[in-house]
Structure formats: C-alpha cells, structure tokens
DNA sequence: AATGGGATTGACCATAGCGGTCAAGAGTTA
DNA sequence: TAACTCTTGACCGCTATGGTCAATCCCATT
C-alpha cells in the first residue's frame, strides 16, 4: 500500500509523519489541512498524494501505525503476573504516563482520534476499535485476586473509582504542566500524589 | 444592546435561541453556520444580523444568558448550611443532574463552550470565567466541618477524588443513556449507584 | 386612502479554503 | 543522449462562509 513512502529516506519519512500527526492532533481530521502538512514537512503538495493516495488513507496510516506502536510497548512492559488490582492499576497508570512522556504527539493524535466525529473516518475507526476495549478489560482482570477485597465490595465499582481518580489526577497534572516543559516534570512528586489517592482507595476497599 | 431582539414576540425569540443554541452546541463556534440557524428558526438571514450585529455577539449573548440562568438556579436551590462535605457534594451532583435534565441543550452549549478553541471567542470566554471557578470552590467549602475527617486526611484530595468519581459516573451514565430518552432515566437507580461510591468514600475518609 | 417608517426578506457578494491533479522540471542512471 | 523516476507547485472545481442592502411587507397614524 505505501511502498513508495517506505522507499524514501527515513529522515524525510519522519518529517512528514511528524508534520501530519501534529496537524491532525491539533485540528482533528476535517479541519486539518494537507496544505499545512506539506508546508511544515517541506515537501510539495503533489508528493503527499503520491505517497498516500488521499487524506483519508494518510490518516488511517498514522492511526494504525501509532496504535501498533503503543500496544506493543504497553504489552511488552506490563507485569502480567500482578495479582493485586490496585497495584496493577498503579502500574498501568505509571506506564501510561511514561508513554505519554515518550510519545507526546502520538498520544495527542490518538486522543483526538478517539473523539473524532468526521463521517468520512468514523466507521473505519470504530471498526478498528472493535473488541479492543473488551480485550483491555480482560487482560486487566487476568490473575487478579479478589480475596484482597472486603466482603461485599463491588469490584467493578472499585476499578471504576480508581480509574476515574487516576484520570482526574492525570488531567489536572496536564493542566498544571501546560507551560512547563513536557520533558522534566517532577516524576517523584507525581508518584507521591498518586500514592496518596491509592492509599485512600486501598483503605476503603481492601481488607485490613 | 439587544433591544430590537427583546421587542419581538417571545415565541419567535425562543425559536431563534433554540436554533442557535442547538447549532452551536452541535458544531462549536466556528463550524456553526448562521445559515443553518436562520433556516431552523424560520427567519431570513438578514434578520438575525439585524438583531445581533454579528455571529460573535450572538454567541456571547447566548453564553451570558445561559450562564446567568444556570448560576441563578444553582445558587437558589443549594443548601448553604450543609456542613458535611460528602453530603454537600452529593447534593451538588444531584442538582447538576437535575439541571441537565431540565436544560439539556443549554448544558450542551456550555460544555462545548468550555472547550471552545476558536480564537475569535476565546479571550471573551476566558474573561468571563475569571474567578468563577475560584468562587465556586469557595462556596463549596463554606461551613464545612473538617472534624468529620480522619486525622491526616488531605481535604483537597478528598474533594478531588469525590468530584472525579462523580464526574466519571456521570460520563458513563451519559454514554449508557445515549439512546434512551433523556427525560426518563431511572433516577432511583442512578441515585443508588451514586451512593455506593459515596459510601465507599465516606468509609475511606471519615472517622468511624 | 394615503403616507411613513420600522420589520423583514433573500439574492447576492467577496473571500477563503479545501482536496486533489498533472504537465513540466530536476536528478539519476546507463 | 535517452529513458527513467522523483518531485514540484500552479491550478482546478467546488463548497461554504459571514455579512449586506435594495426591495418589499405590514401596520399605525393621519
């Protein structure tokens, strides 16, 4: 499909990918302009369409590539044997932060893609997400030891509350860090704050 | 500023406001089309600009009006004497659901406005929000009795976690209810689910 | 009936940007 | 030189926008 693109020098490949991901992440599919992309990438308009047929194919190419990268890294780094749900969620959150730091643009792209409403692209995205969330939940609960919880605690509620709290924390951090360089956030401080919440949750939900 | 608009028959006023809020909520400021608005409202293009100078003024007119309505209703209905933080947050959440049910379009408009990125409008919106969140937090903590909490619990963390949990719950409900009529959601069931979480939080953070 | 004046109309305008094309030029190899 | 591919960017047709304004309508006052 994209042989022409892959056969060019890789520094140029990355310039193009970088420009495209930035533009799509910033404006979403429809409002993103191929004109802006080619200008930023320093190539001629025609070339972009020479490599990737059309805007839609370009977008889906990026989407697939980034999903693959993220999933591979995630699956490679997670500890599958963890049986403590809260510890597992802690690990997942930490890993998520790590990946955000490593691939910020990529994360932005996928976040925007997740909320994409453009009719051209919607069906293709949904098709790609079939079952992915189900699978994610499945692998989260694998090997989990329910006996750690107090009697009568709804494990689903426990997970939800934890996830929501982690997400809320992540969002406020993102706001706080808006001006600070993405590279050097005080990881130790973040970790400490996160653990305050997890400790609270542990106390609420686990046996003494 | 808008005398001409206010002097027309009120059924027409509402038709216009309804059409405009719907369009803005659906597409955001920039992509919203005045053509669509006038068609939906059943008036001529020129008339809209006769009433409200231009698109921007129309938008800000709606924004101001809706903020005022919501704030007034909110302040009127809340129990200012509540000293139990969790109970107060419960009350606030319930009130929020109630207002969403009563004014769904209005809520959508303000939610979209909150994330509005259009440069034309951004500064005006930010100016309007100056201090509003600060004030909201202030009135939340008024009369709160900190002695209910266990020693050493960070009250800020407690509030955050509760708010994030309520928001998370709200969002999943919104997804679940997407197809169901907005009018008749099972309020009792929602309340029950909410209380599960609040009970968990109370147990984690309050003295026995 | 006639007049005056505000309310209302909708065809029209300038502008802008889009995705996509393609004939021509540049670079490379034989 | 010739044949080839890679690359260029001016150009196209199209869609849609926010905003205007001369013309028309409507109705109260004379």
CSV table of C-alpha atoms (C1' of nucleotides) in Angstrom, one decimal:
chain,number,residue,atom,x,y,z
A,1,UNK,CA,0.0,0.0,0.0
A,2,UNK,CA,2.6,2.5,1.0
A,3,UNK,CA,5.8,1.1,-0.7
A,4,UNK,CA,6.5,4.4,-2.3
A,5,UNK,CA,6.6,6.1,1.1
A,6,UNK,CA,8.7,3.5,2.7
A,7,UNK,CA,11.3,3.6,0.0
A,8,UNK,CA,12.3,7.2,0.7
A,9,UNK,CA,14.9,8.3,3.1
A,10,UNK,CA,13.8,7.8,6.6
A,11,UNK,CA,14.6,11.3,7.9
A,12,UNK,CA,12.1,12.6,5.3
A,13,UNK,CA,9.6,10.0,6.4
A,14,UNK,CA,9.7,11.2,9.9
A,15,UNK,CA,9.4,14.9,8.9
A,16,UNK,CA,6.2,14.0,7.0
A,17,UNK,CA,4.8,11.9,9.8
A,18,UNK,CA,5.7,14.5,12.3
A,19,UNK,CA,4.0,17.3,10.4
A,20,UNK,CA,0.9,15.2,9.7
A,21,UNK,CA,0.4,14.0,13.3
A,22,UNK,CA,0.9,17.5,14.6
A,23,UNK,CA,-1.7,18.9,12.3
A,24,UNK,CA,-4.3,16.2,12.9
A,25,UNK,CA,-3.8,16.2,16.6
A,26,UNK,CA,-4.2,20.0,16.7
A,27,UNK,CA,-7.3,20.3,14.5
A,28,UNK,CA,-8.9,16.9,14.1
A,29,UNK,CA,-9.5,15.1,10.8
A,30,UNK,CA,-11.7,17.5,8.9
A,31,UNK,CA,-10.1,20.8,9.8
A,32,UNK,CA,-6.6,19.6,9.4
A,33,UNK,CA,-5.2,20.9,6.1
A,34,UNK,CA,-3.0,19.0,3.8
A,35,UNK,CA,-1.5,22.3,2.7
A,36,UNK,CA,-0.3,23.0,6.2
A,37,UNK,CA,1.2,19.5,6.5
A,38,UNK,CA,3.2,19.7,3.3
A,39,UNK,CA,4.5,23.2,4.2
A,40,UNK,CA,5.6,22.0,7.6
A,41,UNK,CA,7.1,18.9,6.2
A,42,UNK,CA,8.9,20.9,3.5
A,43,UNK,CA,7.6,18.9,0.6
A,44,UNK,CA,5.4,19.7,-2.4
A,45,UNK,CA,1.7,19.1,-2.2
A,46,UNK,CA,1.7,16.5,-5.0
A,47,UNK,CA,4.2,14.4,-3.2
A,48,UNK,CA,2.0,13.8,-0.3
A,49,UNK,CA,-0.7,12.5,-2.5
A,50,UNK,CA,1.9,10.5,-4.4
A,51,UNK,CA,2.8,8.6,-1.2
A,52,UNK,CA,-0.7,8.3,0.4
A,53,UNK,CA,-3.5,8.4,-2.3
A,54,UNK,CA,-5.6,10.8,-0.3
A,55,UNK,CA,-6.2,12.4,3.1
A,56,UNK,CA,-8.2,9.6,4.5
A,57,UNK,CA,-5.6,7.0,3.7
A,58,UNK,CA,-2.9,9.1,5.3
A,59,UNK,CA,-4.9,9.5,8.4
A,60,UNK,CA,-5.6,5.8,8.8
A,61,UNK,CA,-2.0,5.0,8.1
A,62,UNK,CA,-1.0,7.1,11.0
A,63,UNK,CA,-3.7,5.7,13.2
A,64,UNK,CA,-2.7,2.1,12.5
A,65,UNK,CA,1.0,2.8,13.0
A,66,UNK,CA,0.5,4.6,16.3
A,67,UNK,CA,-1.9,2.1,17.7
A,68,UNK,CA,0.5,-0.7,16.9
A,69,UNK,CA,3.5,1.1,18.5
A,70,UNK,CA,1.6,1.9,21.7
A,71,UNK,CA,0.0,-1.5,22.1
A,72,UNK,CA,3.3,-3.3,21.5
A,73,UNK,CA,5.1,-1.1,24.0
A,74,UNK,CA,2.4,-1.4,26.5
A,75,UNK,CA,2.1,-5.2,26.3
A,76,UNK,CA,5.8,-5.6,26.4
A,77,UNK,CA,6.3,-3.6,29.6
A,78,UNK,CA,3.4,-4.6,31.8
A,79,UNK,CA,3.8,-7.2,34.5
A,80,UNK,CA,1.2,-9.8,33.7
A,81,UNK,CA,1.6,-11.7,36.9
A,82,UNK,CA,0.5,-8.9,39.3
A,83,UNK,CA,-2.5,-10.2,41.3
A,84,UNK,CA,-3.2,-7.0,43.4
A,85,UNK,CA,-5.7,-4.9,41.5
A,86,UNK,CA,-4.7,-1.6,42.9
A,87,UNK,CA,-1.0,-2.3,42.3
A,88,UNK,CA,-1.8,-3.3,38.8
A,89,UNK,CA,-3.8,-0.1,38.2
A,90,UNK,CA,-0.9,1.8,39.6
A,91,UNK,CA,1.4,0.1,37.2
A,92,UNK,CA,-0.9,0.8,34.3
A,93,UNK,CA,-1.2,4.4,35.2
A,94,UNK,CA,2.5,4.8,35.6
A,95,UNK,CA,3.1,3.1,32.3
A,96,UNK,CA,0.6,5.4,30.6
A,97,UNK,CA,2.4,8.5,32.0
A,98,UNK,CA,5.7,7.1,30.8
A,99,UNK,CA,4.4,6.5,27.3
A,100,UNK,CA,2.9,10.0,27.2
A,101,UNK,CA,6.2,11.4,28.0
A,102,UNK,CA,8.0,9.3,25.4
A,103,UNK,CA,5.5,9.9,22.6
A,104,UNK,CA,3.5,13.1,23.4
A,105,UNK,CA,2.4,13.9,19.9
A,106,UNK,CA,1.3,10.4,19.3
A,107,UNK,CA,-0.8,10.4,22.4
A,108,UNK,CA,-2.4,13.6,21.4
A,109,UNK,CA,-3.2,12.2,18.0
A,110,UNK,CA,-4.9,9.1,19.4
A,111,UNK,CA,-6.8,11.1,22.0
A,112,UNK,CA,-8.2,13.4,19.3
A,113,UNK,CA,-8.9,10.4,17.1
A,114,UNK,CA,-10.9,8.8,19.9
A,115,UNK,CA,-13.3,11.7,19.9
A,116,UNK,CA,-13.3,12.1,16.1
A,117,UNK,CA,-16.7,12.8,14.7
A,118,UNK,CA,-16.0,13.2,11.0
A,119,UNK,CA,-18.3,11.0,9.0
A,120,UNK,CA,-15.5,10.1,6.4
A,121,UNK,CA,-13.5,8.4,9.1
A,122,UNK,CA,-15.7,7.4,11.9
A,123,UNK,CA,-16.7,3.9,10.6
A,124,UNK,CA,-13.1,3.0,9.9
A,125,UNK,CA,-12.1,4.0,13.4
A,126,UNK,CA,-14.9,2.1,15.0
A,127,UNK,CA,-14.1,-1.0,13.1
A,128,UNK,CA,-10.5,-0.8,14.4
A,129,UNK,CA,-11.7,-0.5,17.9
A,130,UNK,CA,-14.0,-3.5,17.9
A,131,UNK,CA,-13.2,-5.6,20.9
A,132,UNK,CA,-10.1,-3.7,21.8
A,133,UNK,CA,-11.6,-2.2,24.9
A,134,UNK,CA,-13.1,-5.6,25.8
A,135,UNK,CA,-9.7,-7.1,25.4
A,136,UNK,CA,-8.1,-4.4,27.6
A,137,UNK,CA,-10.5,-5.1,30.4
A,138,UNK,CA,-9.9,-8.8,30.1
A,139,UNK,CA,-6.2,-8.5,30.5
A,140,UNK,CA,-6.6,-6.1,33.4
A,141,UNK,CA,-8.6,-8.7,35.4
A,142,UNK,CA,-6.4,-11.6,34.5
A,143,UNK,CA,-4.8,-13.2,37.6
A,144,UNK,CA,-6.5,-10.7,39.9
A,145,UNK,CA,-7.0,-11.9,43.4
A,146,UNK,CA,-10.5,-11.0,44.6
A,147,UNK,CA,-9.8,-12.1,48.1
A,148,UNK,CA,-8.0,-8.9,48.9
A,149,UNK,CA,-11.2,-7.0,48.9
A,150,UNK,CA,-13.6,-6.6,51.8
A,151,UNK,CA,-16.7,-8.7,51.7
A,152,UNK,CA,-19.4,-7.2,49.6
A,153,UNK,CA,-17.3,-4.7,47.7
A,154,UNK,CA,-18.3,-4.5,44.1
A,155,UNK,CA,-15.0,-5.0,42.2
A,156,UNK,CA,-16.3,-3.2,39.2
A,157,UNK,CA,-17.1,-0.1,41.3
A,158,UNK,CA,-13.6,-0.4,42.8
A,159,UNK,CA,-12.0,-0.4,39.4
A,160,UNK,CA,-14.1,2.4,38.2
A,161,UNK,CA,-13.4,4.7,41.1
A,162,UNK,CA,-9.7,4.0,40.9
A,163,UNK,CA,-9.6,4.6,37.1
A,164,UNK,CA,-11.6,7.8,37.4
A,165,UNK,CA,-9.4,9.1,40.2
A,166,UNK,CA,-6.2,8.3,38.2
A,167,UNK,CA,-7.7,10.0,35.1
A,168,UNK,CA,-8.7,13.1,37.1
A,169,UNK,CA,-5.3,13.3,38.6
A,170,UNK,CA,-3.8,12.9,35.1
A,171,UNK,CA,-5.9,15.7,33.7
A,172,UNK,CA,-5.1,18.2,36.5
A,173,UNK,CA,-1.5,17.4,36.0
A,174,UNK,CA,-1.8,18.0,32.3
A,175,UNK,CA,-3.3,21.4,33.0
A,176,UNK,CA,-0.7,22.3,35.6
A,177,UNK,CA,2.1,21.3,33.3
A,178,UNK,CA,0.8,23.1,30.3
A,179,UNK,CA,3.6,25.7,30.3
A,180,UNK,CA,6.3,23.5,31.9
A,181,UNK,CA,8.5,21.5,29.5
A,182,UNK,CA,6.9,18.2,29.0
A,183,UNK,CA,10.2,16.5,29.5
A,184,UNK,CA,11.0,17.4,33.0
A,185,UNK,CA,8.0,17.1,35.2
A,186,UNK,CA,8.8,16.1,38.7
A,187,UNK,CA,8.1,12.4,38.4
A,188,UNK,CA,8.7,11.8,42.1
A,189,UNK,CA,6.2,14.3,43.1
A,190,UNK,CA,3.6,12.9,40.7
A,191,UNK,CA,4.2,9.5,42.1
A,192,UNK,CA,3.8,10.7,45.6
A,193,UNK,CA,0.5,12.4,44.9
A,194,UNK,CA,-0.8,9.3,43.1
A,195,UNK,CA,0.0,7.2,46.0
A,196,UNK,CA,-1.9,9.4,48.4
A,197,UNK,CA,-5.0,8.6,46.4
A,198,UNK,CA,-4.2,4.9,46.0
A,199,UNK,CA,-3.6,4.6,49.7
A,200,UNK,CA,-7.0,6.1,50.4
A,201,UNK,CA,-8.6,3.7,48.0
A,202,UNK,CA,-6.8,0.7,49.4
A,203,UNK,CA,-8.0,1.6,52.9
A,204,UNK,CA,-11.6,1.9,51.6
A,205,UNK,CA,-11.7,-1.3,49.7
A,206,UNK,CA,-9.2,-3.8,50.9
A,207,UNK,CA,-9.3,-6.0,54.0
A,208,UNK,CA,-7.4,-4.5,56.9
B,1,UNK,CA,-27.5,46.2,23.1
B,2,UNK,CA,-30.3,43.7,22.0
B,3,UNK,CA,-33.4,45.9,22.4
B,4,UNK,CA,-34.6,45.0,18.9
B,5,UNK,CA,-34.4,41.3,19.7
B,6,UNK,CA,-36.2,41.7,23.0
B,7,UNK,CA,-39.0,43.7,21.5
B,8,UNK,CA,-40.2,40.9,19.2
B,9,UNK,CA,-42.8,38.3,20.2
B,10,UNK,CA,-41.3,35.9,22.6
B,11,UNK,CA,-42.2,32.7,20.8
B,12,UNK,CA,-40.0,33.9,18.0
B,13,UNK,CA,-37.3,34.8,20.4
B,14,UNK,CA,-37.3,31.3,21.7
B,15,UNK,CA,-37.3,29.8,18.2
B,16,UNK,CA,-34.2,31.8,17.4
B,17,UNK,CA,-32.4,31.0,20.6
B,18,UNK,CA,-33.3,27.3,20.3
B,19,UNK,CA,-32.0,27.1,16.8
B,20,UNK,CA,-28.8,28.9,17.6
B,21,UNK,CA,-28.0,27.0,20.8
B,22,UNK,CA,-28.6,23.7,19.0
B,23,UNK,CA,-26.3,24.6,16.2
B,24,UNK,CA,-23.5,26.0,18.4
B,25,UNK,CA,-23.7,23.1,20.8
B,26,UNK,CA,-23.5,20.6,17.9
B,27,UNK,CA,-20.7,22.1,15.9
B,28,UNK,CA,-18.9,24.6,18.1
B,29,UNK,CA,-18.4,28.3,17.3
B,30,UNK,CA,-16.5,28.2,14.1
B,31,UNK,CA,-18.2,25.4,12.3
B,32,UNK,CA,-21.7,26.5,13.3
B,33,UNK,CA,-23.4,28.1,10.4
B,34,UNK,CA,-25.7,31.2,10.6
B,35,UNK,CA,-27.4,29.8,7.5
B,36,UNK,CA,-28.4,26.7,9.4
B,37,UNK,CA,-29.6,28.8,12.3
B,38,UNK,CA,-31.9,31.0,10.3
B,39,UNK,CA,-33.3,28.1,8.4
B,40,UNK,CA,-34.1,26.2,11.6
B,41,UNK,CA,-35.5,29.3,13.2
B,42,UNK,CA,-37.6,30.1,10.1
B,43,UNK,CA,-36.4,33.6,9.7
B,44,UNK,CA,-34.5,35.4,7.0
B,45,UNK,CA,-30.7,35.7,7.1
B,46,UNK,CA,-30.7,39.5,7.4
B,47,UNK,CA,-33.0,39.4,10.4
B,48,UNK,CA,-30.5,37.6,12.5
B,49,UNK,CA,-27.9,40.2,11.8
B,50,UNK,CA,-30.4,42.9,12.4
B,51,UNK,CA,-30.9,41.6,16.0
B,52,UNK,CA,-27.4,40.6,16.8
B,53,UNK,CA,-24.8,42.6,14.8
B,54,UNK,CA,-22.7,39.5,14.1
B,55,UNK,CA,-22.0,35.9,14.9
B,56,UNK,CA,-19.8,36.7,17.8
B,57,UNK,CA,-22.2,38.9,19.5
B,58,UNK,CA,-24.9,36.3,19.1
B,59,UNK,CA,-22.7,33.7,20.6
B,60,UNK,CA,-21.7,35.8,23.6
B,61,UNK,CA,-25.3,36.8,24.1
B,62,UNK,CA,-26.3,33.1,24.5
B,63,UNK,CA,-23.3,32.4,26.7
B,64,UNK,CA,-24.1,35.2,29.1
B,65,UNK,CA,-27.8,34.4,29.2
B,66,UNK,CA,-27.2,30.7,29.9
B,67,UNK,CA,-24.5,31.3,32.5
B,68,UNK,CA,-26.8,33.6,34.3
B,69,UNK,CA,-29.8,31.2,34.2
B,70,UNK,CA,-27.7,28.3,35.5
B,71,UNK,CA,-25.9,30.1,38.2
B,72,UNK,CA,-29.1,31.6,39.5
B,73,UNK,CA,-30.9,28.3,39.6
B,74,UNK,CA,-27.9,26.7,41.2
B,75,UNK,CA,-27.5,29.3,43.9
B,76,UNK,CA,-31.2,29.3,44.6
B,77,UNK,CA,-31.5,25.6,45.2
B,78,UNK,CA,-28.4,24.7,47.1
B,79,UNK,CA,-28.5,24.2,50.8
B,80,UNK,CA,-25.9,26.6,52.1
B,81,UNK,CA,-25.9,25.3,55.6
B,82,UNK,CA,-24.8,21.8,54.9
B,83,UNK,CA,-21.6,21.1,56.9
B,84,UNK,CA,-20.9,17.5,55.8
B,85,UNK,CA,-18.6,17.7,52.7
B,86,UNK,CA,-19.7,14.4,51.2
B,87,UNK,CA,-23.3,15.2,51.7
B,88,UNK,CA,-22.7,18.6,50.1
B,89,UNK,CA,-21.0,17.1,47.1
B,90,UNK,CA,-23.8,14.6,46.8
B,91,UNK,CA,-26.3,17.5,46.8
B,92,UNK,CA,-24.3,19.4,44.2
B,93,UNK,CA,-24.1,16.3,41.9
B,94,UNK,CA,-27.8,15.7,42.2
B,95,UNK,CA,-28.5,19.3,41.5
B,96,UNK,CA,-26.3,19.1,38.4
B,97,UNK,CA,-28.2,16.1,37.1
B,98,UNK,CA,-31.4,17.8,37.7
B,99,UNK,CA,-30.3,20.9,35.8
B,100,UNK,CA,-29.1,18.7,33.0
B,101,UNK,CA,-32.4,17.1,32.7
B,102,UNK,CA,-34.2,20.5,32.8
B,103,UNK,CA,-32.0,22.3,30.4
B,104,UNK,CA,-30.2,19.7,28.3
B,105,UNK,CA,-29.5,21.9,25.3
B,106,UNK,CA,-28.2,24.7,27.5
B,107,UNK,CA,-25.8,22.3,29.2
B,108,UNK,CA,-24.5,21.0,25.9
B,109,UNK,CA,-23.9,24.6,24.8
B,110,UNK,CA,-21.9,25.5,27.9
B,111,UNK,CA,-19.9,22.2,27.8
B,112,UNK,CA,-18.9,22.8,24.2
B,113,UNK,CA,-18.2,26.5,25.1
B,114,UNK,CA,-15.9,25.3,27.9
B,115,UNK,CA,-13.7,23.5,25.4
B,116,UNK,CA,-14.0,26.2,22.7
B,117,UNK,CA,-10.8,26.9,20.9
B,118,UNK,CA,-11.8,29.5,18.3
B,119,UNK,CA,-9.5,32.5,18.5
B,120,UNK,CA,-12.4,34.9,17.9
B,121,UNK,CA,-14.1,34.0,21.0
B,122,UNK,CA,-11.6,32.5,23.4
B,123,UNK,CA,-10.5,35.7,25.1
B,124,UNK,CA,-14.1,36.8,25.8
B,125,UNK,CA,-14.9,33.5,27.3
B,126,UNK,CA,-11.8,33.4,29.5
B,127,UNK,CA,-12.5,36.9,30.7
B,128,UNK,CA,-16.0,35.8,31.7
B,129,UNK,CA,-14.6,32.8,33.6
B,130,UNK,CA,-12.2,34.8,35.7
B,131,UNK,CA,-12.7,34.0,39.3
B,132,UNK,CA,-15.8,32.0,38.7
B,133,UNK,CA,-14.2,28.7,39.5
B,134,UNK,CA,-12.5,30.2,42.5
B,135,UNK,CA,-15.8,31.5,43.7
B,136,UNK,CA,-17.4,28.1,43.2
B,137,UNK,CA,-14.7,26.4,45.3
B,138,UNK,CA,-15.1,29.0,48.0
B,139,UNK,CA,-18.8,28.4,48.3
B,140,UNK,CA,-18.3,24.7,48.3
B,141,UNK,CA,-16.1,24.9,51.4
B,142,UNK,CA,-18.1,27.4,53.3
B,143,UNK,CA,-19.4,26.0,56.6
B,144,UNK,CA,-17.7,22.6,56.0
B,145,UNK,CA,-16.9,20.8,59.2
B,146,UNK,CA,-13.3,19.3,58.9
B,147,UNK,CA,-13.7,17.4,62.1
B,148,UNK,CA,-15.6,14.7,60.3
B,149,UNK,CA,-12.4,13.5,58.6
B,150,UNK,CA,-9.9,11.1,59.9
B,151,UNK,CA,-6.7,12.7,61.2
B,152,UNK,CA,-4.2,13.4,58.4
B,153,UNK,CA,-6.6,13.2,55.5
B,154,UNK,CA,-5.9,15.9,52.9
B,155,UNK,CA,-9.3,17.5,52.4
B,156,UNK,CA,-8.3,18.7,49.0
B,157,UNK,CA,-7.5,15.2,47.9
B,158,UNK,CA,-10.8,14.0,49.4
B,159,UNK,CA,-12.8,16.6,47.4
B,160,UNK,CA,-10.9,15.8,44.2
B,161,UNK,CA,-11.4,12.1,44.4
B,162,UNK,CA,-15.1,12.6,45.1
B,163,UNK,CA,-15.6,15.0,42.3
B,164,UNK,CA,-13.6,12.8,39.9
B,165,UNK,CA,-15.7,9.8,40.8
B,166,UNK,CA,-19.0,11.7,40.4
B,167,UNK,CA,-17.8,13.0,37.0
B,168,UNK,CA,-16.7,9.6,35.9
B,169,UNK,CA,-20.1,8.2,37.0
B,170,UNK,CA,-21.9,11.0,35.2
B,171,UNK,CA,-20.0,10.3,32.0
B,172,UNK,CA,-20.6,6.6,31.9
B,173,UNK,CA,-24.3,7.3,32.6
B,174,UNK,CA,-24.3,9.8,29.7
B,175,UNK,CA,-22.9,7.1,27.4
B,176,UNK,CA,-25.3,4.5,28.7
B,177,UNK,CA,-28.3,6.8,28.2
B,178,UNK,CA,-27.3,8.0,24.7
B,179,UNK,CA,-30.1,6.2,23.0
B,180,UNK,CA,-32.6,6.3,25.9
B,181,UNK,CA,-34.9,9.3,26.1
B,182,UNK,CA,-33.2,12.0,28.2
B,183,UNK,CA,-36.4,12.5,30.1
B,184,UNK,CA,-37.0,9.2,31.7
B,185,UNK,CA,-33.8,7.8,33.1
B,186,UNK,CA,-34.3,5.7,36.2
B,187,UNK,CA,-33.4,8.4,38.7
B,188,UNK,CA,-33.7,6.0,41.6
B,189,UNK,CA,-31.1,3.6,40.1
B,190,UNK,CA,-28.7,6.4,39.4
B,191,UNK,CA,-29.0,7.6,42.9
B,192,UNK,CA,-28.4,4.2,44.3
B,193,UNK,CA,-25.3,3.7,42.2
B,194,UNK,CA,-24.0,7.1,43.3
B,195,UNK,CA,-24.5,6.2,46.9
B,196,UNK,CA,-22.4,3.1,46.5
B,197,UNK,CA,-19.5,5.2,45.6
B,198,UNK,CA,-20.2,7.8,48.2
B,199,UNK,CA,-20.4,5.2,50.9
B,200,UNK,CA,-17.0,3.8,49.9
B,201,UNK,CA,-15.6,7.3,50.1
B,202,UNK,CA,-17.1,8.0,53.4
B,203,UNK,CA,-15.7,4.9,54.8
B,204,UNK,CA,-12.3,5.7,53.5
B,205,UNK,CA,-12.1,9.3,54.7
B,206,UNK,CA,-14.4,9.9,57.6
B,207,UNK,CA,-13.9,8.9,61.2
B,208,UNK,CA,-15.7,5.7,62.1
C,1,DA,C1',-56.9,56.2,1.5
C,2,DA,C1',-52.6,57.7,1.8
C,3,DT,C1',-48.4,58.0,3.9
C,4,DG,C1',-44.3,57.0,6.6
C,5,DG,C1',-41.3,54.1,8.8
C,6,DG,C1',-39.8,50.1,11.1
C,7,DA,C1',-39.6,44.9,10.4
C,8,DT,C1',-38.4,41.5,7.3
C,9,DT,C1',-36.8,39.3,3.2
C,10,DG,C1',-33.3,36.6,0.4
C,11,DA,C1',-30.5,37.1,-3.7
C,12,DC,C1',-26.0,38.5,-3.7
C,13,DC,C1',-21.1,39.4,-2.6
C,14,DA,C1',-16.2,38.9,-1.6
C,15,DT,C1',-13.4,35.8,0.4
C,16,DA,C1',-11.4,31.8,1.7
C,17,DG,C1',-10.0,27.4,2.0
C,18,DC,C1',-10.3,22.9,0.7
C,19,DG,C1',-8.7,18.1,-1.5
C,20,DG,C1',-6.8,16.7,-5.4
C,21,DT,C1',-4.4,16.9,-10.3
C,22,DC,C1',-1.0,17.0,-13.8
C,23,DA,C1',2.2,18.9,-17.1
C,24,DA,C1',6.6,20.2,-16.6
C,25,DG,C1',11.2,20.2,-14.3
C,26,DA,C1',15.1,18.1,-11.7
C,27,DG,C1',18.1,14.3,-10.7
C,28,DT,C1',19.9,10.0,-11.6
C,29,DT,C1',21.4,6.1,-14.1
C,30,DA,C1',23.1,3.7,-18.2
D,1,DT,C1',21.7,11.4,-25.1
D,2,DA,C1',17.9,9.0,-23.7
D,3,DA,C1',14.9,6.9,-20.5
D,4,DC,C1',13.5,6.7,-16.2
D,5,DT,C1',11.7,8.1,-11.6
D,6,DC,C1',11.1,11.5,-8.1
D,7,DT,C1',9.4,15.9,-7.2
D,8,DT,C1',7.3,20.4,-7.9
D,9,DG,C1',3.6,24.0,-7.3
D,10,DA,C1',0.3,26.5,-10.1
D,11,DC,C1',-4.1,25.4,-10.9
D,12,DC,C1',-8.9,23.5,-10.8
D,13,DG,C1',-13.7,23.0,-9.3
D,14,DC,C1',-16.1,23.2,-5.5
D,15,DT,C1',-18.3,24.3,-1.2
D,16,DA,C1',-19.3,27.3,2.3
D,17,DT,C1',-18.9,31.1,4.9
D,18,DG,C1',-20.3,35.8,7.4
D,19,DG,C1',-22.3,39.7,6.2
D,20,DT,C1',-25.0,43.4,3.1
D,21,DC,C1',-28.7,46.0,1.2
D,22,DA,C1',-32.2,47.4,-2.0
D,23,DA,C1',-36.7,45.9,-2.2
D,24,DT,C1',-40.9,44.5,0.0
D,25,DC,C1',-44.2,43.9,3.5
D,26,DC,C1',-47.0,45.4,7.4
D,27,DC,C1',-49.4,48.3,10.1
D,28,DA,C1',-50.3,52.6,12.9
D,29,DT,C1',-51.3,57.3,12.2
D,30,DT,C1',-53.1,60.9,9.8
